[in-house]
Amino acid sequence: MSCCSYRNNIASVAIWSLTLAMALVGLSERARGAAARPNIVIILADDMGYSDIGCYGGEIHTPTLDRLAANGLRFTQFYNTGRCCPTRASLLTGLFPHQAGIGHMMNDRGYDGYRGDLTRHSVTIAEALKPAGYAAYMVGKWHVTPNQGPNGSKHNWPLQRGFDRFYGTIHGAGSFYDPNSLTRDNTMISPYADPEYRPKEFFYTDAISDNAAKFIEQHDSSQPFFMYVAFTAAHWPMHARPKNIAKYQGVYDQGWDAIRAKRYQRMLDAGLIDPNWKLSPRDSRSPEWSDAPLKPWEIRLMEVYAAMVDCMDQGIGKIVDAVQRKGQLDNTLIFFLQDNGGCAEAMGRRGEFLPRPTNTAVLKPMKPDELQPDMIPKVTRDGYPVRQGRGVMAGPADTYLGYGLSWANVSNTPFREYKHWVHEGGISTPLVVHWPAGIPVSRRGKLEDQPGHLIDLMATCVDVAEASYPTQCQGHKITPLEGVSLRPAFHGKALGRENPLFWEHEGNRAIRQGDWKLVAKGKNGPWELYDLKADRSELNDVAKKHPARTKEMAEAWQAWARRAQVLPLVPRRSQRQKK
């Protein structure tokens, strides 16, 4: 249900004798009015680093994103929140994640900032744009509610938060061959018993892009639309099909040190980073490539990771093509970004090697209509055990691994740290913006250096859609917007941001004020101060040189934390209070 009534674009007919010619004139004027407001498509990737895609320095083949960047803008200092759930909550609502109820993950830690369920004191972009006459579609990973079962509450599922259609997963991770919590609209389905989508071979990345393209094709073009596409690539498990993996055979044989150095140089050559920003040292937990054990296994993991990103780019191409076939690409505002930095989690990488059974299926196969209940499946659909452990070659459905810390260090070139942390490696994301009707020709292909944040996407959507951000929704007081519209930057103008940018996740804290960033690791970690204009790699802590600035920024962060429902830091389930 929408927060507000729809904008009435169809004039009431008071006199039955209105001529057909007058009616046609009215329709023509309304069509021109609708065309002035763009369609909006936000595309979010999962667990990728700042330098992975081609137009940000990566060697991975991403021609669709490169083409969008060449004809649009690339923001070089855009930020997410460092983790999947908080990023999605912030993106959808234009608030800091704690204000949206998701300061951590999908668990209730006893405080309103940590309920793990999208708060009703926020509105989604879909809810904000519906009264302005927009249709709204969501495809892919939702992950902003703990209610993920087929028979539980659906109060925070997409259709209950403003979207007209949904195809995707309510949960946050799972097999690409057989995802758990796969849902069409409000009904959980098996990918192998879906009457509306029957590919020769199911693969979730393809399913996301195919269904997004289908929604666009079926959309009534007399109405503008908002679409949120949330891919699960390149989140673990490292799953890809042989045809995509084969493209990267030999690409990573030189190892992580060489690949990281080459990315750094390409980023310098492209102007994405300043020469003053040195390449951060290899993580001390990562061996030199020459000393790495199981090199073929490590190479394979990165080949699969690259194939996953490649497959996603192919899917984005399908979405762009669908918009183009509708004749609406010029007036469709497309954003591409990522939910956090590269993921150093050791998913499935520990433990003894488990070979694939050489005989036929050894476990009971799943029925076509049976729902996959597990994030890490115990068995593939055809009855093979799902394997983890050192040396298990990634890619097929019976494997479940992450690519590991050393390759995540490459993904986040040239920065420090990873997903979970709020140093630059954890929170820096590409932002590609494509909108021919709204970005002047003189600005296309340019780099935009003004800092931006997820909180700015809602403000931008409300701006370009000529919508009104509500103060109340369904009887609930709505928290005011935190971000600013990015639209001025499309024209080379200043954003006019008055407030600093803030972060907190798992006790990791940061504030950016101008070119200065104060950041700390963990609940009790000391504050570090960096001049990002000179040292965005965060290698030269100047907190002791600037004690007054450090104190002032720390106090500003504390005041924000009190206001934005961040405190207490890192609450546990035992610290419960009544809702």
Coordinates of C-alpha atoms in Angstrom, one line a residue, residues 90-427:
S90 CA 20.2 2.7 3.5
L91 CA 19.9 2.6 -0.3
L92 CA 16.1 1.8 -0.1
T93 CA 15.3 4.5 2.5
G94 CA 17.8 7.4 2.1
L95 CA 18.6 7.0 5.8
F96 CA 21.6 5.8 7.7
P97 CA 21.1 2.0 8.3
H98 CA 20.5 2.3 12.0
Q99 CA 17.7 4.8 11.4
A100 CA 16.2 2.2 9.0
G101 CA 16.3 -0.4 11.8
I102 CA 19.2 -2.5 10.4
G103 CA 22.4 -1.4 12.1
H104 CA 23.7 -5.0 11.9
M105 CA 22.1 -8.0 10.2
M106 CA 18.8 -9.8 10.3
N107 CA 18.7 -10.3 14.1
D108 CA 16.9 -8.3 16.8
R109 CA 19.5 -7.0 19.3
G110 CA 17.1 -5.3 21.5
Y111 CA 17.3 -1.7 20.3
D112 CA 15.4 0.2 17.5
G113 CA 18.6 0.7 15.5
Y114 CA 19.3 -3.0 15.6
R115 CA 15.9 -4.7 15.0
G116 CA 17.1 -6.4 11.9
D117 CA 13.8 -5.6 10.2
L118 CA 13.1 -2.5 8.0
T119 CA 11.4 0.0 10.2
R120 CA 8.0 1.5 9.4
H121 CA 9.5 4.9 10.3
S122 CA 11.1 4.9 6.9
V123 CA 9.8 4.7 3.4
T124 CA 11.4 2.9 0.4
I125 CA 12.1 4.6 -2.8
A126 CA 9.2 2.6 -4.3
E127 CA 6.8 4.0 -1.6
A128 CA 8.1 7.5 -2.1
L129 CA 7.6 7.4 -5.9
K130 CA 4.3 5.6 -6.1
P131 CA 2.2 8.8 -5.3
A132 CA 4.1 10.5 -8.1
G133 CA 2.8 8.0 -10.6
Y134 CA 5.6 5.6 -10.8
A135 CA 5.3 1.8 -11.2
A136 CA 7.9 -0.1 -9.1
Y137 CA 9.7 -3.4 -9.7
M138 CA 12.2 -5.3 -7.7
V139 CA 14.4 -8.1 -8.9
G140 CA 17.1 -10.0 -6.9
K141 CA 18.3 -10.0 -3.3
W142 CA 16.0 -8.3 -0.7
H143 CA 17.7 -9.1 2.7
V144 CA 16.1 -6.4 4.9
T145 CA 13.8 -8.6 6.9
P146 CA 14.3 -11.8 9.1
N147 CA 11.0 -13.2 7.9
Q148 CA 12.2 -15.5 5.1
G149 CA 10.0 -18.5 5.4
P150 CA 7.0 -19.4 3.1
N151 CA 4.5 -19.3 5.9
G152 CA 5.6 -16.5 8.1
S153 CA 5.0 -12.7 8.2
K154 CA 5.5 -10.9 4.9
H155 CA 5.0 -7.4 6.3
N156 CA 8.4 -6.3 5.0
W157 CA 8.6 -8.2 1.7
P158 CA 8.9 -6.1 -1.4
L159 CA 5.2 -6.0 -2.4
Q160 CA 4.4 -4.8 1.2
R161 CA 7.0 -2.0 0.8
G162 CA 5.7 -0.4 -2.4
F163 CA 6.8 -2.6 -5.2
D164 CA 4.3 -3.8 -7.8
R165 CA 6.2 -7.0 -8.9
F166 CA 9.0 -8.9 -7.3
Y167 CA 11.2 -11.8 -8.4
G168 CA 14.2 -12.8 -6.3
T169 CA 15.3 -14.0 -2.9
I170 CA 14.3 -12.8 0.5
H171 CA 17.4 -14.2 2.1
G172 CA 20.9 -12.9 1.6
A173 CA 23.0 -15.7 0.1
G174 CA 22.7 -19.2 -1.5
S175 CA 23.4 -21.4 -4.4
F176 CA 23.3 -19.8 -7.8
Y177 CA 22.0 -23.1 -9.2
D178 CA 19.3 -23.6 -6.5
P179 CA 18.8 -20.5 -4.4
N180 CA 16.8 -20.6 -1.1
S181 CA 13.9 -18.3 -0.5
L182 CA 13.3 -17.8 -4.2
T183 CA 10.1 -15.8 -4.5
R184 CA 7.8 -14.5 -7.2
D185 CA 5.7 -11.6 -5.8
N186 CA 4.5 -13.1 -2.5
T187 CA 4.9 -16.8 -3.2
M188 CA 8.1 -18.8 -2.6
I189 CA 8.9 -21.1 -5.5
S190 CA 11.3 -23.7 -6.7
P191 CA 13.4 -22.6 -9.7
Y192 CA 12.6 -25.9 -11.2
A193 CA 8.8 -25.6 -10.9
D194 CA 8.2 -22.0 -12.0
P195 CA 5.6 -21.8 -14.7
E196 CA 6.7 -18.2 -15.7
Y197 CA 10.4 -18.9 -16.2
R198 CA 11.7 -22.1 -17.7
P199 CA 15.3 -21.7 -19.0
K200 CA 17.2 -24.7 -20.3
E201 CA 19.6 -24.3 -17.4
F202 CA 18.7 -22.3 -14.3
F203 CA 21.4 -19.9 -13.0
Y204 CA 20.4 -17.1 -10.6
T205 CA 22.3 -14.3 -12.2
D206 CA 20.6 -15.0 -15.5
A207 CA 17.3 -15.3 -13.8
I208 CA 17.6 -11.9 -12.2
S209 CA 18.4 -10.2 -15.5
D210 CA 15.9 -12.2 -17.5
N211 CA 13.1 -11.4 -15.2
A212 CA 14.1 -7.7 -14.9
A213 CA 14.0 -7.5 -18.7
K214 CA 10.6 -9.2 -18.7
F215 CA 9.2 -6.7 -16.3
I216 CA 10.4 -3.8 -18.5
E217 CA 9.0 -5.4 -21.6
Q218 CA 5.6 -5.8 -19.9
H219 CA 5.5 -2.3 -18.5
D220 CA 3.0 0.2 -19.8
S221 CA 5.2 2.9 -21.2
S222 CA 2.7 5.7 -20.5
Q223 CA 3.8 5.5 -16.9
P224 CA 7.4 6.0 -15.7
F225 CA 8.9 3.1 -13.7
F226 CA 11.4 2.6 -10.9
M227 CA 13.3 -0.7 -10.9
Y228 CA 15.7 -2.0 -8.2
V229 CA 17.9 -4.8 -9.4
A230 CA 20.0 -6.5 -6.7
F231 CA 22.4 -9.1 -8.1
T232 CA 24.0 -11.7 -5.8
A233 CA 27.1 -11.8 -7.9
A234 CA 29.9 -11.9 -6.8
H235 CA 29.0 -13.0 -3.3
W236 CA 30.1 -16.5 -2.3
P237 CA 29.6 -19.2 -3.2
M238 CA 32.0 -19.0 -6.2
H239 CA 29.6 -20.4 -8.8
A240 CA 29.9 -20.0 -12.6
R241 CA 29.4 -22.1 -15.6
P242 CA 32.2 -23.4 -17.7
K243 CA 31.6 -21.1 -20.7
N244 CA 32.2 -18.0 -18.5
I245 CA 35.1 -19.5 -16.5
A246 CA 36.9 -20.4 -19.8
K247 CA 37.3 -16.7 -20.7
Y248 CA 39.6 -16.2 -17.7
Q249 CA 41.9 -19.3 -18.1
G250 CA 45.4 -18.1 -17.6
V251 CA 44.5 -14.5 -16.6
Y252 CA 45.3 -15.0 -13.0
D253 CA 48.3 -17.4 -13.3
Q254 CA 50.6 -14.5 -12.2
G255 CA 49.0 -14.3 -8.8
W256 CA 47.5 -11.6 -6.6
D257 CA 50.6 -9.5 -6.3
A258 CA 51.0 -9.0 -10.0
I259 CA 47.3 -8.5 -10.7
R260 CA 47.1 -5.9 -7.9
A261 CA 50.0 -3.9 -9.2
K262 CA 48.6 -3.9 -12.8
R263 CA 45.2 -2.7 -11.5
Y264 CA 46.9 0.1 -9.6
Q265 CA 48.7 1.3 -12.7
R266 CA 45.5 1.2 -14.8
M267 CA 43.7 3.2 -12.1
L268 CA 46.5 5.8 -12.2
D269 CA 46.4 6.0 -15.9
A270 CA 42.7 6.5 -16.0
G271 CA 42.8 9.3 -13.4
L272 CA 40.6 7.3 -10.9
I273 CA 43.2 7.7 -8.2
D274 CA 45.7 10.4 -7.3
P275 CA 49.4 9.5 -7.7
N276 CA 49.8 10.6 -4.1
W277 CA 47.6 7.7 -3.0
K278 CA 50.1 4.8 -2.7
L279 CA 49.2 1.2 -3.2
S280 CA 48.6 -0.1 0.3
P281 CA 50.9 -3.0 1.3
R282 CA 49.7 -6.5 0.8
D283 CA 47.7 -7.7 3.8
S284 CA 50.2 -9.3 6.3
R285 CA 47.9 -12.4 6.5
S286 CA 48.4 -13.0 2.8
P287 CA 51.5 -14.7 1.6
E288 CA 53.6 -13.5 -1.3
W289 CA 52.3 -15.3 -4.4
S290 CA 55.6 -17.1 -4.8
D291 CA 54.9 -18.7 -1.4
A292 CA 51.2 -19.4 -1.8
P293 CA 50.2 -23.1 -1.5
L294 CA 47.7 -24.7 -3.8
K295 CA 48.2 -22.2 -6.6
P296 CA 45.9 -24.0 -9.1
W297 CA 43.1 -23.8 -6.5
E298 CA 43.6 -20.2 -5.8
I299 CA 43.7 -19.4 -9.5
R300 CA 40.5 -21.2 -10.1
L301 CA 38.7 -19.3 -7.3
M302 CA 39.6 -16.0 -9.0
E303 CA 38.7 -17.3 -12.4
V304 CA 35.3 -18.2 -11.1
Y305 CA 34.9 -14.8 -9.4
A306 CA 35.8 -13.0 -12.6
A307 CA 33.3 -15.2 -14.5
M308 CA 30.6 -14.3 -12.0
V309 CA 31.2 -10.5 -12.6
D310 CA 31.3 -11.1 -16.4
C311 CA 28.0 -13.0 -16.3
M312 CA 26.4 -10.1 -14.3
D313 CA 27.6 -7.6 -16.9
Q314 CA 26.0 -9.7 -19.6
G315 CA 22.8 -9.6 -17.6
I316 CA 23.0 -5.9 -17.2
G317 CA 23.3 -5.8 -21.0
K318 CA 19.9 -7.6 -21.3
I319 CA 18.3 -5.0 -19.0
V320 CA 19.7 -2.1 -20.9
D321 CA 18.6 -3.7 -24.2
A322 CA 15.1 -4.1 -22.9
V323 CA 14.9 -0.4 -22.0
Q324 CA 16.3 0.4 -25.5
R325 CA 13.8 -1.7 -27.2
K326 CA 11.1 0.3 -25.5
G327 CA 12.7 3.4 -26.9
Q328 CA 13.3 4.9 -23.5
L329 CA 17.1 4.6 -22.9
D330 CA 17.7 8.3 -23.4
N331 CA 15.3 9.1 -20.5
T332 CA 16.2 6.3 -18.2
L333 CA 18.4 7.1 -15.2
I334 CA 20.6 4.1 -14.5
F335 CA 22.8 3.7 -11.4
F336 CA 25.3 0.9 -10.9
L337 CA 27.1 0.4 -7.5
Q338 CA 28.2 -2.2 -5.0
D339 CA 27.0 -3.0 -1.5
N340 CA 30.4 -3.3 0.2
G341 CA 34.1 -3.9 -0.5
G342 CA 35.6 -7.2 -1.5
C343 CA 34.9 -10.0 1.0
A344 CA 37.8 -11.6 2.9
E345 CA 35.6 -14.2 4.7
A346 CA 37.0 -17.7 4.5
M347 CA 33.7 -19.3 3.5
G348 CA 34.4 -23.0 2.8
R349 CA 38.1 -22.6 2.4
R350 CA 39.1 -24.4 5.6
G351 CA 38.9 -28.1 6.3
E352 CA 40.0 -31.2 4.4
F353 CA 39.5 -31.7 0.7
L354 CA 36.3 -33.6 -0.1
P355 CA 36.3 -35.2 -3.6
R356 CA 33.2 -35.4 -5.8
P357 CA 31.8 -38.9 -5.7
T358 CA 32.7 -40.9 -8.8
N359 CA 29.5 -42.9 -8.9
T360 CA 26.0 -41.6 -9.6
A361 CA 24.2 -39.5 -7.1
V362 CA 24.7 -40.8 -3.6
L363 CA 22.0 -38.8 -1.8
K364 CA 18.3 -38.5 -2.4
P365 CA 17.7 -36.0 -5.2
M366 CA 15.3 -33.1 -4.6
K367 CA 11.9 -33.0 -6.3
P368 CA 11.3 -30.3 -8.9
D369 CA 8.8 -28.5 -6.7
E370 CA 10.7 -28.9 -3.5
L371 CA 11.9 -25.6 -1.9
Q372 CA 15.7 -25.3 -1.2
P373 CA 15.7 -24.6 2.6
D374 CA 19.4 -23.9 3.2
M375 CA 21.8 -21.1 2.5
I376 CA 24.5 -23.7 2.2
P377 CA 22.7 -26.6 0.5
K378 CA 23.4 -30.1 1.9
V379 CA 22.6 -31.6 -1.4
T380 CA 22.3 -30.5 -5.0
R381 CA 19.0 -30.8 -6.8
D382 CA 20.3 -34.0 -8.5
G383 CA 21.5 -35.6 -5.3
Y384 CA 25.2 -34.9 -4.9
P385 CA 26.7 -33.7 -1.6
V386 CA 27.8 -30.0 -1.5
R387 CA 31.5 -29.9 -0.9
Q388 CA 33.8 -27.4 0.9
G389 CA 37.5 -27.6 1.9
R390 CA 40.9 -26.7 0.6
G391 CA 41.4 -27.8 -2.9
V392 CA 37.8 -28.1 -3.9
M393 CA 37.6 -26.6 -7.4
A394 CA 34.9 -23.9 -7.4
G395 CA 32.3 -23.4 -10.0
P396 CA 29.9 -26.3 -10.1
A397 CA 26.7 -26.6 -8.0
D398 CA 28.2 -29.2 -5.6
T399 CA 30.8 -26.7 -4.3
Y400 CA 30.5 -23.8 -1.9
L401 CA 33.5 -21.5 -1.3
G402 CA 34.6 -17.9 -1.0
Y403 CA 37.6 -16.6 -2.9
G404 CA 39.4 -15.5 0.2
L405 CA 41.4 -12.6 1.7
S406 CA 44.2 -12.4 -0.8
W407 CA 42.0 -11.9 -3.8
A408 CA 39.7 -9.6 -1.8
N409 CA 42.8 -7.5 -1.2
V410 CA 43.1 -7.3 -5.0
S411 CA 39.4 -6.4 -5.4
N412 CA 39.9 -3.4 -3.1
T413 CA 43.0 -2.0 -4.8
P414 CA 44.5 0.3 -3.7
F415 CA 42.8 0.6 -0.4
R416 CA 43.0 -1.1 3.0
E417 CA 40.5 -3.5 4.7
Y418 CA 37.4 -5.3 3.4
K419 CA 33.7 -5.9 3.8
H420 CA 32.7 -5.3 7.5
W421 CA 35.3 -2.5 8.0
V422 CA 34.8 1.2 7.3
H423 CA 38.3 2.0 6.1
E424 CA 38.2 2.8 2.4
G425 CA 38.5 -0.8 1.2
G426 CA 35.3 -1.7 3.0
I427 CA 33.1 1.2 2.0

